[in-house]
Tab-separated table of C-alpha atoms and ligand atoms in Angstrom:
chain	number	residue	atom	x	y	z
A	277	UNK	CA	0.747	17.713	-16.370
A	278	UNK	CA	2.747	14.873	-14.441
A	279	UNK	CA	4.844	12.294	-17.037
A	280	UNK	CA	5.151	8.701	-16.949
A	281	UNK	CA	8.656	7.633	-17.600
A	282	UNK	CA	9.026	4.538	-18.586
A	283	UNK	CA	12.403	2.077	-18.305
A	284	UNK	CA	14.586	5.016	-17.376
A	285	UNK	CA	13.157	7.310	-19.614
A	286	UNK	CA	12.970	4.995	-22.840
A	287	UNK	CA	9.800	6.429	-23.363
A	288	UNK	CA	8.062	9.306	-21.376
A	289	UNK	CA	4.219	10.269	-21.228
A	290	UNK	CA	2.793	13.501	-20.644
A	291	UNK	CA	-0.550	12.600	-19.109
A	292	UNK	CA	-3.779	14.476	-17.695
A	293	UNK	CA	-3.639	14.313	-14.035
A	294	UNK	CA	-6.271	11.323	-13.082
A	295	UNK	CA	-5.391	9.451	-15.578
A	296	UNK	CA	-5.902	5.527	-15.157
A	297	UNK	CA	-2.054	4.295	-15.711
A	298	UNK	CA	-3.220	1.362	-18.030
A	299	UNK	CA	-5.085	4.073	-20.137
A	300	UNK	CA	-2.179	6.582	-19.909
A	301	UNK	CA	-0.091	3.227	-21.813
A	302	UNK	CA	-2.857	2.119	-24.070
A	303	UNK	CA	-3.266	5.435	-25.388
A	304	UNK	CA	-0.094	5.644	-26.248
A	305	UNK	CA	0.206	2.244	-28.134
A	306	UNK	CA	1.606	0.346	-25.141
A	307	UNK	CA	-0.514	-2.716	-24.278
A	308	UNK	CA	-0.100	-4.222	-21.209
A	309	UNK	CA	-1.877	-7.506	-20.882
A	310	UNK	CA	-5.818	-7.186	-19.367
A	311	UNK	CA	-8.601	-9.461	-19.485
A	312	UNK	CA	-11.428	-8.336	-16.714
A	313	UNK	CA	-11.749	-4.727	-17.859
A	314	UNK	CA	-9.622	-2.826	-15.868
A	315	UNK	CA	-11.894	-4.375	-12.319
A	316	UNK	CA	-8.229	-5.379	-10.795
A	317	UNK	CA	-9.741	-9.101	-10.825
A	318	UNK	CA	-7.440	-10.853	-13.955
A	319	UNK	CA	-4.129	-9.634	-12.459
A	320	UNK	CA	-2.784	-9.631	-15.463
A	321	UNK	CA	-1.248	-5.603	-15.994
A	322	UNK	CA	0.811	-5.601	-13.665
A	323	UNK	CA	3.878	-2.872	-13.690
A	324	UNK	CA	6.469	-1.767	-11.463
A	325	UNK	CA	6.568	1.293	-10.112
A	326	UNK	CA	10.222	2.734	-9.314
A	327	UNK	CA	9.668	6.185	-8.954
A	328	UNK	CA	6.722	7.980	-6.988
A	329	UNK	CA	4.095	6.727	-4.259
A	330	UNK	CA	1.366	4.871	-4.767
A	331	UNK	CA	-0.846	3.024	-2.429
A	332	UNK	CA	-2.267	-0.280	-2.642
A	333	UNK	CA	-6.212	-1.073	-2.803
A	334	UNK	CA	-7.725	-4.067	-2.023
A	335	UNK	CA	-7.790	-5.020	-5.403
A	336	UNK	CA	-4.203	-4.663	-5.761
A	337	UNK	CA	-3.467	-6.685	-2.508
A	338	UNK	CA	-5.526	-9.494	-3.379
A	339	UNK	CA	-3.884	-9.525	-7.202
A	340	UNK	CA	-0.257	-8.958	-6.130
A	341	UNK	CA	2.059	-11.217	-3.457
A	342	UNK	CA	3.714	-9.545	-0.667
A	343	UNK	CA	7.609	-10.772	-2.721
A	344	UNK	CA	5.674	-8.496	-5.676
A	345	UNK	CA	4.504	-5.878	-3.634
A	346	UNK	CA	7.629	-5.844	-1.471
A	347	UNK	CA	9.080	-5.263	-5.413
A	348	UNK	CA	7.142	-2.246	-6.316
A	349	UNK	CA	4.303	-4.044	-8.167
A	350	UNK	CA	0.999	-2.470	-8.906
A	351	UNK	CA	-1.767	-3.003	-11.069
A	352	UNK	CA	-1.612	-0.534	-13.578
A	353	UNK	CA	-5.635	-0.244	-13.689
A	354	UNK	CA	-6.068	0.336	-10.244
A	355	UNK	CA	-3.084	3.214	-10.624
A	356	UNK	CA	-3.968	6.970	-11.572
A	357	UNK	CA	-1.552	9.407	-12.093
A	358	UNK	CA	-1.362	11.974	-9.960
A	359	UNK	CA	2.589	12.974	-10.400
A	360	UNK	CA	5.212	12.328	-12.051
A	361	UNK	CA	6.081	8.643	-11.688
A	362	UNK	CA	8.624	6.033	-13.137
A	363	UNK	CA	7.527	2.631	-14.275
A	364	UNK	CA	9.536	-0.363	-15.446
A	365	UNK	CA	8.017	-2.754	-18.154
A	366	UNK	CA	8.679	-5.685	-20.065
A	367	UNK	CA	10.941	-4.480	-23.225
A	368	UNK	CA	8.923	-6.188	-25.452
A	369	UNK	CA	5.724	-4.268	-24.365
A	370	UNK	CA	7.401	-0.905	-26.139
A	371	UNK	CA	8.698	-2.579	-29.525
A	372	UNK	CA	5.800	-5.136	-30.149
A	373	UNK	CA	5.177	-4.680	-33.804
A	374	UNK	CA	1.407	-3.361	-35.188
A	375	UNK	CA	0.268	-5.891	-37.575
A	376	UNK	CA	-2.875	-6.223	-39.930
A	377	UNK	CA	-4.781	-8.830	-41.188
A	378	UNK	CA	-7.451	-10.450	-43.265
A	379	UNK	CA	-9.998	-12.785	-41.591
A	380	UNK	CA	-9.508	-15.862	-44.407
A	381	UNK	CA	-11.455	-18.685	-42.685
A	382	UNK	CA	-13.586	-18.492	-39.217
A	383	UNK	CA	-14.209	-22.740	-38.301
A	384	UNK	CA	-16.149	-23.926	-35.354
A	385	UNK	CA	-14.279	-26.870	-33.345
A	386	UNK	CA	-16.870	-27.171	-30.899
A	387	UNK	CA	-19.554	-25.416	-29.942
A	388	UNK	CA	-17.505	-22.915	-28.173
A	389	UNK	CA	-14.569	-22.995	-29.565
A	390	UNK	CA	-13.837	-21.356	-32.906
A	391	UNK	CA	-10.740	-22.264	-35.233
A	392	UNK	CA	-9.506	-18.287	-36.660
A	393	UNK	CA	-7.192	-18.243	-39.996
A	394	UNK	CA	-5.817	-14.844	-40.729
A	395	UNK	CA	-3.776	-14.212	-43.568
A	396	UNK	CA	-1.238	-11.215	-42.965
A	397	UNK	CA	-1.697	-7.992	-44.977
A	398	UNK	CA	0.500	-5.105	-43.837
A	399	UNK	CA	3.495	-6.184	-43.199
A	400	UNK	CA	3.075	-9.378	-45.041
A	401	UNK	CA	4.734	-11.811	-42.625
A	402	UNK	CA	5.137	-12.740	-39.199
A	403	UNK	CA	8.049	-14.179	-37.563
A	404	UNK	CA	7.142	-15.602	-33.829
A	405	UNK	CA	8.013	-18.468	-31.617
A	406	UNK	CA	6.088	-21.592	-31.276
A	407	UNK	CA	3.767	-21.010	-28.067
A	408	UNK	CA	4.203	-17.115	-28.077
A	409	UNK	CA	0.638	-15.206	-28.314
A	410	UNK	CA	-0.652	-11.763	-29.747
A	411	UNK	CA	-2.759	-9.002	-28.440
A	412	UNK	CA	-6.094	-8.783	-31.119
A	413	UNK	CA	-7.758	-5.730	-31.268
A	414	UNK	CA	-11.611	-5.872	-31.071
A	415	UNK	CA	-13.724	-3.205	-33.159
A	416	UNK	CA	-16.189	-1.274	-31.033
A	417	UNK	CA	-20.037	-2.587	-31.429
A	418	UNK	CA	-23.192	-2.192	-29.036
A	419	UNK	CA	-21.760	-0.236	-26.003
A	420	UNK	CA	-18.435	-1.507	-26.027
A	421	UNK	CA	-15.300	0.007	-26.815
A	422	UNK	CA	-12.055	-1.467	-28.809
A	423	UNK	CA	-10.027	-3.689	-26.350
A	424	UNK	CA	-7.036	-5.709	-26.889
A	425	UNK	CA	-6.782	-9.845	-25.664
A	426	UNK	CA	-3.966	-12.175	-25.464
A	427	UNK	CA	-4.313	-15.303	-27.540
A	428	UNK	CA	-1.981	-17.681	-28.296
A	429	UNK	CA	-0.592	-18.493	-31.570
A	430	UNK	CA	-1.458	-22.663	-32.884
A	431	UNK	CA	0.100	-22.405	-35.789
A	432	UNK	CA	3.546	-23.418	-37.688
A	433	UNK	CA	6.379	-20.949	-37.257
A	434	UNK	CA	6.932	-22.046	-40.870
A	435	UNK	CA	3.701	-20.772	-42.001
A	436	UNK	CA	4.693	-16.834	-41.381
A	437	UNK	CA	2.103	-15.329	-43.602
A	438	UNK	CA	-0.381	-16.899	-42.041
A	439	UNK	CA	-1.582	-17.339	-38.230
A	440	UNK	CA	-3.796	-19.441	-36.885
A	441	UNK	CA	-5.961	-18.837	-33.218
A	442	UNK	CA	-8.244	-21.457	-31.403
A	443	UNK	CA	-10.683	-19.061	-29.301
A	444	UNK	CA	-12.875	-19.866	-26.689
A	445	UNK	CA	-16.064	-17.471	-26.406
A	446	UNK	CA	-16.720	-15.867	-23.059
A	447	UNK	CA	-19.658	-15.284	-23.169
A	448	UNK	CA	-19.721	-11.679	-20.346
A	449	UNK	CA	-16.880	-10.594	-22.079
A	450	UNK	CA	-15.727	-8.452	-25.055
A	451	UNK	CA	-13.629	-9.602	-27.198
A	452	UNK	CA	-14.378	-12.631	-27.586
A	453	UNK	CA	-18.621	-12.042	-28.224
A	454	UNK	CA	-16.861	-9.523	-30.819
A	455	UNK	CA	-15.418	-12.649	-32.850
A	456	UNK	CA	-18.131	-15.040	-32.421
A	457	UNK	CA	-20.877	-12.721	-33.319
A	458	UNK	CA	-19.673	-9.789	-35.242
A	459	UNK	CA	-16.306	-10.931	-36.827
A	460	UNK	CA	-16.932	-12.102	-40.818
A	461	UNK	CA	-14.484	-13.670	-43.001
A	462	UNK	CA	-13.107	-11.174	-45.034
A	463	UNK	CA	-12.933	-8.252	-42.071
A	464	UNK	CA	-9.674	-6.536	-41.223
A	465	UNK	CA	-8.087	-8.066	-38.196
A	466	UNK	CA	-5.399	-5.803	-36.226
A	467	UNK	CA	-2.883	-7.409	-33.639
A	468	UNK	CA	0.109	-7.172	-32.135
A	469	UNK	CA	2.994	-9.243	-30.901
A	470	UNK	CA	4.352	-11.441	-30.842
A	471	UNK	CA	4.872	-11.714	-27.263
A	472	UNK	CA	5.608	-14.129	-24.019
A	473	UNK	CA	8.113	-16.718	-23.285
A	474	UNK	CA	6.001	-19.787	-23.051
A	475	UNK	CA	7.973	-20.900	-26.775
A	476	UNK	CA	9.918	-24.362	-27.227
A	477	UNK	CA	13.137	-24.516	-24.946
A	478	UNK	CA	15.835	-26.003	-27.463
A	479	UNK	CA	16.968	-28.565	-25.417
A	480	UNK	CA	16.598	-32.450	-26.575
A	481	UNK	CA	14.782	-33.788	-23.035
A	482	UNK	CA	11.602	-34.998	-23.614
A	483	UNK	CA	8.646	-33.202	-23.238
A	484	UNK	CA	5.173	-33.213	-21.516
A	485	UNK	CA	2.491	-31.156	-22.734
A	486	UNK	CA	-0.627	-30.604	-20.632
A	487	UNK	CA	-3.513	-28.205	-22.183
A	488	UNK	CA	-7.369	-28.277	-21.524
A	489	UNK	CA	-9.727	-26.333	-24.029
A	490	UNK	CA	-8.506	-23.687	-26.202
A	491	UNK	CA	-4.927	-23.709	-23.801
A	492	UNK	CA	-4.051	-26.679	-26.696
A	493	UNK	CA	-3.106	-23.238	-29.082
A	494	UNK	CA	0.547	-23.260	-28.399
A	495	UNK	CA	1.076	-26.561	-27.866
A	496	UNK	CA	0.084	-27.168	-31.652
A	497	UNK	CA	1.845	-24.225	-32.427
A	498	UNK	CA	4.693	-26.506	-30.832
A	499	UNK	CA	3.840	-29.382	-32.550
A	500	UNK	CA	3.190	-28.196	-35.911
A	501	UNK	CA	6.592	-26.630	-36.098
A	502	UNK	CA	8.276	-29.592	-34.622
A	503	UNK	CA	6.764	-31.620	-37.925
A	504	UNK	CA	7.628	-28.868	-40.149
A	505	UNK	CA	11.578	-28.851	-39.123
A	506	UNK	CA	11.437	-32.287	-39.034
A	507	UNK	CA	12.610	-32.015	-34.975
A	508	UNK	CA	12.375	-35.246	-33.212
A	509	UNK	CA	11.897	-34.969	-29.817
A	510	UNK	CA	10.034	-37.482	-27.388
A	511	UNK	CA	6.693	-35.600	-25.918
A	512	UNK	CA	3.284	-36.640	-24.688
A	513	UNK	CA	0.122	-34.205	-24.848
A	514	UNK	CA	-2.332	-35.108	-22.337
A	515	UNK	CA	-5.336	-33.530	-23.494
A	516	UNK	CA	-7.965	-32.763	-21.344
A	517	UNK	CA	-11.876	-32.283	-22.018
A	518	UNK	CA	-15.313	-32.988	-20.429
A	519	UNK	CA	-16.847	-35.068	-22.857
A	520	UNK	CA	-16.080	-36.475	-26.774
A	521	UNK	CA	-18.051	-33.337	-28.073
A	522	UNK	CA	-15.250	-30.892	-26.634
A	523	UNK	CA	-12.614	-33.050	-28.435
A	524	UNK	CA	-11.157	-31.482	-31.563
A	525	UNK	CA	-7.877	-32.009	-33.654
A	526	UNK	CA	-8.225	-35.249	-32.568
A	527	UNK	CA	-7.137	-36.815	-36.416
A	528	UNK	CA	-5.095	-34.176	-36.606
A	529	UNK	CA	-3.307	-35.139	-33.426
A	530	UNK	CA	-3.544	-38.872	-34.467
A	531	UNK	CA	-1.925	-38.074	-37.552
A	532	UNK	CA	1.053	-36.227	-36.080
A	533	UNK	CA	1.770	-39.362	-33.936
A	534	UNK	CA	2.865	-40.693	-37.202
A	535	UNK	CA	4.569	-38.265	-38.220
A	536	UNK	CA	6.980	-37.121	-35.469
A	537	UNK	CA	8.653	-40.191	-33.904
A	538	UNK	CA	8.195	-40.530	-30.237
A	539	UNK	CA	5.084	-38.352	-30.025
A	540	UNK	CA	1.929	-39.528	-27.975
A	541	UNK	CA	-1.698	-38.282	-27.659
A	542	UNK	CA	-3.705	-38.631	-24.542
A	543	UNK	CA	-6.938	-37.282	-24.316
A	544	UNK	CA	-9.352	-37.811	-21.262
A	545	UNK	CA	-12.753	-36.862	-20.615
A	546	UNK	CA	-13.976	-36.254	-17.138
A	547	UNK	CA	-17.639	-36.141	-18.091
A	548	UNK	CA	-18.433	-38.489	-20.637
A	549	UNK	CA	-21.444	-40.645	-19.401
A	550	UNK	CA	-20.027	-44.087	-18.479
A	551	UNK	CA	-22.579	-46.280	-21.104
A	552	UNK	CA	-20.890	-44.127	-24.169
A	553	UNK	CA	-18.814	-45.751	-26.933
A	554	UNK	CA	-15.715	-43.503	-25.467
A	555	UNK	CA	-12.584	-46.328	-24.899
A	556	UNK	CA	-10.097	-43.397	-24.381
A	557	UNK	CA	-8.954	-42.193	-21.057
A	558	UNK	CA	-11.561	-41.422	-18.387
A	559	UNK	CA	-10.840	-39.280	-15.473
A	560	UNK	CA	-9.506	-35.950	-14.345
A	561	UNK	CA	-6.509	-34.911	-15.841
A	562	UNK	CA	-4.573	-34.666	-13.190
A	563	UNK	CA	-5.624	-38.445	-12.318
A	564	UNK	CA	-4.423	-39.493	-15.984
A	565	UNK	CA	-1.434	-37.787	-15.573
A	566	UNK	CA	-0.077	-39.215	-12.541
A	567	UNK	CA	-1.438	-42.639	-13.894
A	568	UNK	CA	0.830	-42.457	-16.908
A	569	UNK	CA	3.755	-41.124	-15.700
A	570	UNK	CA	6.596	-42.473	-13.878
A	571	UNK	CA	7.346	-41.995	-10.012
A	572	UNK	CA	10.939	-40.279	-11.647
A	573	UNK	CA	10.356	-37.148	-14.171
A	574	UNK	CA	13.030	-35.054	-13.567
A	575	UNK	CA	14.863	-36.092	-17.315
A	576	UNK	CA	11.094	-34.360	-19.023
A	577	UNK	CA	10.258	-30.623	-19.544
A	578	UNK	CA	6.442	-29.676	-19.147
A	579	UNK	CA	4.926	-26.939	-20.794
A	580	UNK	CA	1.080	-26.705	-19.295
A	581	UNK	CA	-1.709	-24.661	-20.285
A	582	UNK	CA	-4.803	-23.703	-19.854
A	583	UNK	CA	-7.008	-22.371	-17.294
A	584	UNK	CA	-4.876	-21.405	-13.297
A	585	UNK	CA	-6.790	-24.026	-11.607
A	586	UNK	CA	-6.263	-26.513	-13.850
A	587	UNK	CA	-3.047	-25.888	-14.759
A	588	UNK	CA	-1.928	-25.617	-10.695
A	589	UNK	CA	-3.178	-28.980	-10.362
A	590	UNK	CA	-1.099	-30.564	-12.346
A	591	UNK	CA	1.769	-28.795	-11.471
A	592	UNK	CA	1.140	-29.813	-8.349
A	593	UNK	CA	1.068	-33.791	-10.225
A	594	UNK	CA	4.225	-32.792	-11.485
A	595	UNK	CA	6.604	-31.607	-8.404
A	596	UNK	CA	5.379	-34.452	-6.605
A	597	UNK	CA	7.376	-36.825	-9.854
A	598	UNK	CA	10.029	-34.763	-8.845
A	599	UNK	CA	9.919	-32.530	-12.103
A	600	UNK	CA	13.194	-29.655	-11.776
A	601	UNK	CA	11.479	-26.172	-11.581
A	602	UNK	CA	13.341	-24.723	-14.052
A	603	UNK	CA	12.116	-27.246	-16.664
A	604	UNK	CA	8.216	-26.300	-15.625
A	605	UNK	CA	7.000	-23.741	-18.107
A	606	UNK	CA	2.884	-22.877	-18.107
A	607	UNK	CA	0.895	-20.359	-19.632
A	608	UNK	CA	-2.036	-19.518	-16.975
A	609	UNK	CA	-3.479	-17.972	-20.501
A	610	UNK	CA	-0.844	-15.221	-17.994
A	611	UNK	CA	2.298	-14.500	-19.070
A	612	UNK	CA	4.585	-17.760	-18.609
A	613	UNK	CA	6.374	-17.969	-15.868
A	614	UNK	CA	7.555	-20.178	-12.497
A	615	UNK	CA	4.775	-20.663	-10.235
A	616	UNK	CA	5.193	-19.150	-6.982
A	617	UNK	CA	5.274	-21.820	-3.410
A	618	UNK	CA	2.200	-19.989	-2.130
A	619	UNK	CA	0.620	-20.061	-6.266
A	620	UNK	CA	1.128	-23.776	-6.004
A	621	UNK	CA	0.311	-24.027	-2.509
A	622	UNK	CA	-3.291	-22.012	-2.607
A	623	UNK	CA	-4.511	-24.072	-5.466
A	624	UNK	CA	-4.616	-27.339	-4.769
A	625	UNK	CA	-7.860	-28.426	-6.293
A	626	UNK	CA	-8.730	-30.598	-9.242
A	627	UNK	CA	-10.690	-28.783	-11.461
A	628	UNK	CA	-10.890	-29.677	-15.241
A	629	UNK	CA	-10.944	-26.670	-17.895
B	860	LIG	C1	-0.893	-15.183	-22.651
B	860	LIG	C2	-2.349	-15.523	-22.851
B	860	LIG	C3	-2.722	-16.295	-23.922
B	860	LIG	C4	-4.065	-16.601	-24.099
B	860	LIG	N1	-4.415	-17.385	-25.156
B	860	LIG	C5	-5.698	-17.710	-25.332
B	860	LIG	C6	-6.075	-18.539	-26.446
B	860	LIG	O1	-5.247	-18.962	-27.241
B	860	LIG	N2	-7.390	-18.835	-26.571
B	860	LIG	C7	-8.338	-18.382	-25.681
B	860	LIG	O2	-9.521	-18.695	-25.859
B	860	LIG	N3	-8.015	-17.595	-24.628
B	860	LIG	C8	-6.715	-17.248	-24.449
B	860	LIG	N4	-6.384	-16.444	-23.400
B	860	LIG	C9	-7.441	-15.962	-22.486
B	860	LIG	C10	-8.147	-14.735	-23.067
B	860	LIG	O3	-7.224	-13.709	-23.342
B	860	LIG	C11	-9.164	-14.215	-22.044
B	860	LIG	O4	-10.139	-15.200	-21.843
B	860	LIG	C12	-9.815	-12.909	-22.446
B	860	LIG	O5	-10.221	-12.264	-21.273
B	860	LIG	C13	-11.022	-13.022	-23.331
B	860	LIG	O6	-11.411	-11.706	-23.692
B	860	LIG	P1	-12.890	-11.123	-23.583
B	860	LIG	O7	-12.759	-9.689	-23.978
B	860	LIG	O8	-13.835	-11.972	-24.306
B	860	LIG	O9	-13.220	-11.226	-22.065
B	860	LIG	P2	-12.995	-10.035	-21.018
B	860	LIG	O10	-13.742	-8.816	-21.381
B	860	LIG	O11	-11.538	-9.883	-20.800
B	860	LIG	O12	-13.688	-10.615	-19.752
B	860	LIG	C14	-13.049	-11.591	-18.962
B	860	LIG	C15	-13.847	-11.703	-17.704
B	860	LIG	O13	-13.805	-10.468	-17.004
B	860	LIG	C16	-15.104	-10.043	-16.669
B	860	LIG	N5	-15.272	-8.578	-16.963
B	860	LIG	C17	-14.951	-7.959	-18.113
B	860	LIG	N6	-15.273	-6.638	-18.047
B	860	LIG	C18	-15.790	-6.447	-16.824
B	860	LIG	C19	-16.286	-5.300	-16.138
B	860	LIG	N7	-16.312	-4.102	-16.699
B	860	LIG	N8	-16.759	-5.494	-14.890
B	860	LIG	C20	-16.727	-6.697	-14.308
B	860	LIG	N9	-16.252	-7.808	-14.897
B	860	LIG	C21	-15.790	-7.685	-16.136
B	860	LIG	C22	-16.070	-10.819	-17.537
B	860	LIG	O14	-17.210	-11.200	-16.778
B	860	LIG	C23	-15.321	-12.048	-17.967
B	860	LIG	O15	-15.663	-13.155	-17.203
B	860	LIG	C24	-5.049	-16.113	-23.205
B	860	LIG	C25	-4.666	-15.317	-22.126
B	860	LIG	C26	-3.328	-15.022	-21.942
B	860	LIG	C27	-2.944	-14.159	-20.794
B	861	LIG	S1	-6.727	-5.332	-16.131
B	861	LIG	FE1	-7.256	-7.036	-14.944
B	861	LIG	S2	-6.330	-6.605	-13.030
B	861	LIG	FE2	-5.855	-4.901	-14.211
């Protein structure tokens, strides 16, 4: 039976020879990050491999860059175990705490987008930081089985026995046709987390926040908790959506640029029909962005999210206003990180989420 040992034998698997290595660690109550069902197309489980030989697929090529492979990095669906083998993962992928909770309220923001308020049960609060996200566990229904999705926190870090989630549905997924259509308020919800370092840098620069759809989940998380600690921090949120009826928060948002002093709202629509009583922002976001911002950025920190291409865009927006890397952080709804040259440099489209 070959073992998995994982971070220099922190933790070691037995395993059934053949088994898939993301399998091997969900089995065992270690979730590493997936969202295309283990087809090696989200990129997202990645692991390093320090001990044994494994090849690369395409899948794995296409997924991983040459610095990453040249690192050890595989994707840990694409991966069986054959022999033993050593992997190294993120700490907090071992002591992420198991939480349940109680579906209180299920709102609709748009017609995709639904608003999730779960109240915590066992243990009975949660402590996070403001832009981190959980894993939620999906029950099994029709022919699919229980899988586990990242989602990002949008609530107050003061609220911790509550947490709130804004999801979008996909609609050829699983988890997310498991809340729209089967999840009822009331139903046991099981997660666990907190994870991620896309979370508040404490720092006093100000900020710019970029988010398109349901990517606007930790920035409100950010937000929220910046009202509740009374923080005062400059920051603008662009906001970006196709047209007024994929706006939401919006007097919410309004309201908070009362309440926390130096705080500004943008949203801009891309597709709103130019006759319409819209007398907001019009335009891409990446066009809005470099509208309202100065030639000279490099006082601000960004925190972006929201879909790659998107999100790519603007960093692209950014770097040219001469923001310093190391104040760039963006959630790719991936784990938050710096963006590669040859991320940046392969996606240089415009694309609205
Ligand atoms: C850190 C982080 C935070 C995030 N936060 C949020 C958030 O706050 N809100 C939000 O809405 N989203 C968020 N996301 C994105 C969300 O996790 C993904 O959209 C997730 O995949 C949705 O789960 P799903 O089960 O519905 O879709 P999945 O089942 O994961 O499907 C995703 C895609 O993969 C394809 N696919 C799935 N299974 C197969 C298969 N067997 N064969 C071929 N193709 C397949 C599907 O066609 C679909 O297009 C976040 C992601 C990350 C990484
Ligand atoms: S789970 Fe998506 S690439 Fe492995």
């Amino acid at each position: 039976m070959p073992k998995i040992e994982i971070n220099s034998g922190v933790k070691v698997l037995d395993v059934s020879k053949g088994t898939v290595l993301i399998d091997a660690l969900n089995d065992a109550g270690i979730f590493v990050p997936s969202a295309c069902g283990s087809t090696g197309k989200c990129g997202l489980c990645k692991v390093k491999i320090v001990k044994g030989n494994y090849r690369f697929d395409s899948a794995t090529i296409e997924k991983i860059t040459v610095e990453q492979r040249n690192a050890g990095m595989h994707l840990s669906c694409q991966v069986k175990v054959n022999e033993d083998i050593g992997i190294e993962i993120h700490p907090e992928y071992l002591s992420a705490q198991q939480f349940k909770s109680r579906l209180r309220k299920k709102r609709f923001l748009t017609n995709d987008i639904v608003e999730l308020t779960l109240e915590m049960v066992s243990p009975s609060s949660i402590s996070f930081k403001p832009g981190q996200y959980i894993l939620l566990k999906s029950k099994p229904y029709d022919n699919n089985k229980m899988v586990m999705r990242p989602f990002s926190i949008a609530s107050s870090t003061a609220l911790n026995s509550v947490i709130q989630l804004n999801i979008r549905l996909n609609p050829s997924g699983i988890c997310t046709p498991w809340i729209f259509n089967h999840l009822q308020e009331g139903q046991e919800v099981e997660f666990n987390g907190p994870r991620g370092a896309f979370f508040i840098r404490n720092t006093l620069y100000p900020m710019v926040f970029i988010a398109g759809g349901s990517g606007i989940a930790p920035v409100r998380s950010i937000l929220h908790t910046m009202r509740d600690y009374n923080i005062d921090r400059e920051g603008i949120l662009f906001f970006g959506a196709l047209t007024q009826k994929d706006l939401f928060y919006v007097e919410e948002m309004m309201e908070l640029e009362g309440r926390l002093k130096g705080f500004k709202y943008i949203p801009a629509l891309s597709n709103e029909l130019t006759e319409s009583d819209w007398s907001g922002e019009r335009g891409l976001i990446t066009e809005v962005v470099d509208r309202y911002l100065g030639d000279n950025i490099s006082q601000y920190e960004a925190y972006l999210c929201g879909k790659p291409a998107m999100i790519n865009a603007c960093i692209s927006v950014l770097e040219k206003k001469k923001i310093f890397k190391e104040n760039l952080l963006f959630d790719l709804f991936n784990e938050a990180r710096q963006p590669t040259k040859t991320e940046i440099s392969e996606n240089k489209t415009s694309v609205q989420t």
